[in-house]
PDB file of C-alpha atoms in Angstrom:
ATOM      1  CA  UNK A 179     -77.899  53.306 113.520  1.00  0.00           C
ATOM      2  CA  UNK A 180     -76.531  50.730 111.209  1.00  0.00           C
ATOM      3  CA  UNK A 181     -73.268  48.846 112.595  1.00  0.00           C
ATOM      4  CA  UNK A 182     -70.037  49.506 110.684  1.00  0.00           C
ATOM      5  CA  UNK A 183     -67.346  47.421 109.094  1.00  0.00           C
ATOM      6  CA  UNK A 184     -64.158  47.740 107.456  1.00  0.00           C
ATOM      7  CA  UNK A 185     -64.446  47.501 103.730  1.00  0.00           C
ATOM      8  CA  UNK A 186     -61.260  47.888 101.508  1.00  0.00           C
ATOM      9  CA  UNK A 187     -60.995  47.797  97.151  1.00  0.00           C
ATOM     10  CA  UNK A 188     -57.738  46.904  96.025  1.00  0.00           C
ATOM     11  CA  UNK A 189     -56.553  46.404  92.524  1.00  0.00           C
ATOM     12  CA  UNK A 190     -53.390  45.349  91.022  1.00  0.00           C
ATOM     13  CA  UNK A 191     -51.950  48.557  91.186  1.00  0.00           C
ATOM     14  CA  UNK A 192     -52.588  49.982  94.952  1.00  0.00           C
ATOM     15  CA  UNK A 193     -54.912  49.912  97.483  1.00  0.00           C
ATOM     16  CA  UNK A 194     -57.919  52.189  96.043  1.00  0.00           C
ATOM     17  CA  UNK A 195     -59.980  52.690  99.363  1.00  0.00           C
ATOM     18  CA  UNK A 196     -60.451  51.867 102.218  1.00  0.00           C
ATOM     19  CA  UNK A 197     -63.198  52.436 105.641  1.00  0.00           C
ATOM     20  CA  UNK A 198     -63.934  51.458 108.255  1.00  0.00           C
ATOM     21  CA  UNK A 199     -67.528  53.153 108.224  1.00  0.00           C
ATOM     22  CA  UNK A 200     -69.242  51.063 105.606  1.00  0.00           C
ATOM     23  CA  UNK A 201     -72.950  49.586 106.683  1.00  0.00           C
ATOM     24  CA  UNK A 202     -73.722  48.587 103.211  1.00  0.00           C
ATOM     25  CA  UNK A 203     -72.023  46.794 100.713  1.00  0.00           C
ATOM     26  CA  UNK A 204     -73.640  46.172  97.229  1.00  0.00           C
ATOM     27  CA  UNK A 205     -72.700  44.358  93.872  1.00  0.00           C
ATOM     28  CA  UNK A 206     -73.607  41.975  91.262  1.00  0.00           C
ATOM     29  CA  UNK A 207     -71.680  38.785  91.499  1.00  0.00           C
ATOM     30  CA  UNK A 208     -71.710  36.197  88.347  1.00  0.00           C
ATOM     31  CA  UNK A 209     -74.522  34.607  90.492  1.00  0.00           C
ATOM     32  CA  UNK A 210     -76.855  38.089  90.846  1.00  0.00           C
ATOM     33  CA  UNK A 211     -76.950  41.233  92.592  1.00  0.00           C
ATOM     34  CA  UNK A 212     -76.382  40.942  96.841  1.00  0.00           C
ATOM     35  CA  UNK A 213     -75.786  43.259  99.581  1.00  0.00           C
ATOM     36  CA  UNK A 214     -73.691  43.021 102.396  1.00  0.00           C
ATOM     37  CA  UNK A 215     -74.271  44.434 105.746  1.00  0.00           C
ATOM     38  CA  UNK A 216     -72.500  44.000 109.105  1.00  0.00           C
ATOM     39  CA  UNK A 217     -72.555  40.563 110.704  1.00  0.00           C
ATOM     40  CA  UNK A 218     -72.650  38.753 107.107  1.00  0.00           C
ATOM     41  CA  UNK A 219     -72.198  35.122 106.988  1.00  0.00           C
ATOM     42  CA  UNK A 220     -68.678  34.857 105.537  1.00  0.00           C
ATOM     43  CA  UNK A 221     -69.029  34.661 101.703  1.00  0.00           C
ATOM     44  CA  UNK A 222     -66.914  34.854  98.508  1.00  0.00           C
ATOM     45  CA  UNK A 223     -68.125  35.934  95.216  1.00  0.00           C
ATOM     46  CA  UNK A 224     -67.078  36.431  92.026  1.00  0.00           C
ATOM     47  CA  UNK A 225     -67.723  39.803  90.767  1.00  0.00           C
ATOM     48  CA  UNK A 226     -69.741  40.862  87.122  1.00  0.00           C
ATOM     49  CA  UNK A 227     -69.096  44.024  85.143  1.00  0.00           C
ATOM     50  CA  UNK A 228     -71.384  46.551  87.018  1.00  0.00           C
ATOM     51  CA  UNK A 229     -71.309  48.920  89.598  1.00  0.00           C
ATOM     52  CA  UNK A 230     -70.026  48.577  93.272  1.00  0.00           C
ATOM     53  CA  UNK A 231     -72.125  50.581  95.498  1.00  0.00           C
ATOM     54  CA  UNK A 232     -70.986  51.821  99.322  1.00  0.00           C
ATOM     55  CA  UNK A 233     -73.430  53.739 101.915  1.00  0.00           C
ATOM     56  CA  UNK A 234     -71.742  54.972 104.939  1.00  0.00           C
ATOM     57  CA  UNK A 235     -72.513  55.788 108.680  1.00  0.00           C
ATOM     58  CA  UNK A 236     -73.292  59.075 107.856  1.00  0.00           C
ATOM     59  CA  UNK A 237     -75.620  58.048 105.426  1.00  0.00           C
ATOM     60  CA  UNK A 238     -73.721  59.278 102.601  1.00  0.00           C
ATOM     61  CA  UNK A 239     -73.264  56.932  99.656  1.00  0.00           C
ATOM     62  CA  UNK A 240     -70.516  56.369  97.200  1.00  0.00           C
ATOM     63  CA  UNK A 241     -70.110  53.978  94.069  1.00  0.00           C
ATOM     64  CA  UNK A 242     -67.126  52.172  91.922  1.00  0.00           C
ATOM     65  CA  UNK A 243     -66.644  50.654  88.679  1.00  0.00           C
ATOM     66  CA  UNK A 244     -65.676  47.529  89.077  1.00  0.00           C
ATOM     67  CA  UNK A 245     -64.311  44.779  86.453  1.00  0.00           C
ATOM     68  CA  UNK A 246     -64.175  41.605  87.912  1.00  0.00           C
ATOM     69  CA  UNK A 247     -62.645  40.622  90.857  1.00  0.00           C
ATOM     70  CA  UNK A 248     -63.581  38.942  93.808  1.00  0.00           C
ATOM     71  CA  UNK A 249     -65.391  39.795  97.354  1.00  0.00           C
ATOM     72  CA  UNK A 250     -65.062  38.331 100.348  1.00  0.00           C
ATOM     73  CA  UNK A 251     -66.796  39.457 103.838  1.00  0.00           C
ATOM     74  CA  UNK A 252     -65.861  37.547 106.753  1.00  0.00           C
ATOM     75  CA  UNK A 253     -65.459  38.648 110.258  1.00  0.00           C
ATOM     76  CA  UNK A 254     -66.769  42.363 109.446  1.00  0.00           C
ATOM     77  CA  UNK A 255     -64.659  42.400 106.925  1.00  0.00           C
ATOM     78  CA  UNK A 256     -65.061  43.007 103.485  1.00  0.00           C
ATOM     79  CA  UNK A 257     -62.199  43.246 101.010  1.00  0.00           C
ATOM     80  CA  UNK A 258     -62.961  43.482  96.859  1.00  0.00           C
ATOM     81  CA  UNK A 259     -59.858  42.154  95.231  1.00  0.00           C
ATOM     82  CA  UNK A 260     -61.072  44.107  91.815  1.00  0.00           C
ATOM     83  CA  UNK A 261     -58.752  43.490  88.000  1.00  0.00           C
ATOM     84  CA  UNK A 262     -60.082  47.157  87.490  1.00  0.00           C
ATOM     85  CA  UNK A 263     -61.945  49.692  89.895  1.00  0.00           C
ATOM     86  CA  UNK A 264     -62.505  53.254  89.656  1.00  0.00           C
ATOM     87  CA  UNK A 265     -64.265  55.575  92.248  1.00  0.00           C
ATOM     88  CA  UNK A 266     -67.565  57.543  91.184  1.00  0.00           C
ATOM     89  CA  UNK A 267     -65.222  60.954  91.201  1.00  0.00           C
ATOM     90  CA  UNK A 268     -62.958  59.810  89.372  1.00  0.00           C
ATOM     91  CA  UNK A 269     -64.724  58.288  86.401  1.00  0.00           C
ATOM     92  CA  UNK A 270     -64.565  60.946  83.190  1.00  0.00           C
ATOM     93  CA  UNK A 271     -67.961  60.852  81.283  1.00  0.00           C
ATOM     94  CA  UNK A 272     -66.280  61.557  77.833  1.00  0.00           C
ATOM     95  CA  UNK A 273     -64.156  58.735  78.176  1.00  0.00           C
ATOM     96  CA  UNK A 274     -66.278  56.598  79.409  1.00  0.00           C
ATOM     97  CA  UNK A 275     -68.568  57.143  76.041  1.00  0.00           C
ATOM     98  CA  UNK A 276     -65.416  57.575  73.387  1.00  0.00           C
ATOM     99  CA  UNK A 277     -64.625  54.372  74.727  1.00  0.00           C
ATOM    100  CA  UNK A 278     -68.245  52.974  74.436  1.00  0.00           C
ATOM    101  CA  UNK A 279     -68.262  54.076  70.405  1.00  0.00           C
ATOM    102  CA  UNK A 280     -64.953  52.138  69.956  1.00  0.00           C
ATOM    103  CA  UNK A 281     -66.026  49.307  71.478  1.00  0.00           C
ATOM    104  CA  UNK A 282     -69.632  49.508  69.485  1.00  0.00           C
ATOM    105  CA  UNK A 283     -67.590  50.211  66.446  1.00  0.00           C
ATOM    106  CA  UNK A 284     -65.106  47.332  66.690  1.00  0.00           C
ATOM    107  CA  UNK A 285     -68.022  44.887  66.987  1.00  0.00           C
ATOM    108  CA  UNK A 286     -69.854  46.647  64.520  1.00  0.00           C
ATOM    109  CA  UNK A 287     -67.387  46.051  62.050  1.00  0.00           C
ATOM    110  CA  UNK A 288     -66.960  42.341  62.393  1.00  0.00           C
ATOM    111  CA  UNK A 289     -63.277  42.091  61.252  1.00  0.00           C
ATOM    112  CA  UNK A 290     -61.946  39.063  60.697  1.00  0.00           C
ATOM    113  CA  UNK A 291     -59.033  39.533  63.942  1.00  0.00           C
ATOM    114  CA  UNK A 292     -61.318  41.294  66.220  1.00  0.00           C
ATOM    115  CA  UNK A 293     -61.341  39.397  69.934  1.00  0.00           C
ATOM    116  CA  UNK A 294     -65.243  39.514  70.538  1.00  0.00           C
ATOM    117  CA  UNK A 295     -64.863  38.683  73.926  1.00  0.00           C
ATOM    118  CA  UNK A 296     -62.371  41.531  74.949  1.00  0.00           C
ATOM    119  CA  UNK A 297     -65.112  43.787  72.831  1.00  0.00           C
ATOM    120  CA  UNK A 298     -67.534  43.138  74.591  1.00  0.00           C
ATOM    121  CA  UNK A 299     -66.013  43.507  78.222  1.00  0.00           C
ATOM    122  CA  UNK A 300     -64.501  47.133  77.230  1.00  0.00           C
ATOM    123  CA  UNK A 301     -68.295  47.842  75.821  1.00  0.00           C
ATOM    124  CA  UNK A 302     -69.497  46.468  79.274  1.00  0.00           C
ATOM    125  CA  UNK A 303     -66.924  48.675  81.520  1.00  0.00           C
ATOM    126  CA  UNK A 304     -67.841  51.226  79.426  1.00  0.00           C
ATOM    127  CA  UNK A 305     -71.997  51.266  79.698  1.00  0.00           C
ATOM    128  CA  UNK A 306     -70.781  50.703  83.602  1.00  0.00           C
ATOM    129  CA  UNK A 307     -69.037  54.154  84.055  1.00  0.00           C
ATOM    130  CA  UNK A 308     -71.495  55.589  81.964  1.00  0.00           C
ATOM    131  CA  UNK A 309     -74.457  53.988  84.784  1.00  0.00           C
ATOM    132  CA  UNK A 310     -72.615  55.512  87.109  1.00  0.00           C
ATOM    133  CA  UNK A 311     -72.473  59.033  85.661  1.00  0.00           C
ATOM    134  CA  UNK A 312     -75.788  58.997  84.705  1.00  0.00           C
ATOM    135  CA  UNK A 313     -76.795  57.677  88.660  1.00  0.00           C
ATOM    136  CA  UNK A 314     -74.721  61.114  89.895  1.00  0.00           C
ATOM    137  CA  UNK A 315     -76.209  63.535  87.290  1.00  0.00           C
ATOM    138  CA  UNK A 316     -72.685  63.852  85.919  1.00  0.00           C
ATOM    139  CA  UNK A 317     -72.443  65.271  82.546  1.00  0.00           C
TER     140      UNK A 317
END
């Protein structure tokens, strides 16, 4: 049996989740993807655009979308300080693709005003969610 730790997301807003029966921890940082597991060497990275995936004791597995942020694990402790994070459940499929065409739209377009870079993050958390979905069959 995998050894737990406490894991915690929390976003501007609230605390999203929180555990204390994580075993596995993983994410792409700026630097790559990594996993985390109990007994880590204390590390911060920065977090990428991507998913944010959790397994569990009980060998049940959740995931999050997460936008940036930071991770740190130290002392069997992991906390995500995310800018945005949203739970597998709770991520909408149509949404997540309405705001995939706007974002593919805007940069299609080329205006002369249009922020590139804030384009192509909101495409990025979009094709994110949308991994997600498509990892839990949602449709």
């Amino acid at each position: 049996m995998a050894t737990p730790f406490t894991f915690e997301i929390v976003t501007p807003d609230k605390m999203l989740f929180s555990s204390e029966e994580v075993t596995y921890v993983g994410f792409r940082a700026l630097s790559g993807n990594l996993g985390i597991k109990a007994n880590h060497m204390p590390i911060i990275a920065t977090l990428d655009v991507a998913p944010l995936k959790l397994e569990f004791v009980d060998g049940s597995t959740t995931k999050f979308a997460v936008a940036g942020g930071f991770l740190e694990m130290k002392d069997n402790h992991c906390t995500v300080l995310a800018t945005i994070a949203e739970q597998d459940a709770d991520i909408d499929r149509a949404r997540a693709e309405a705001a995939k065409e706007r974002a593919e739209k805007r940069l299609k377009a080329k205006e002369a005003d249009l922020d590139v870079k804030r384009a192509n993050l909101a495409l990025k958390r979009a094709i994110t969610r949308l991994r997600i979905c498509d990892a839990l069959g949602k449709k």
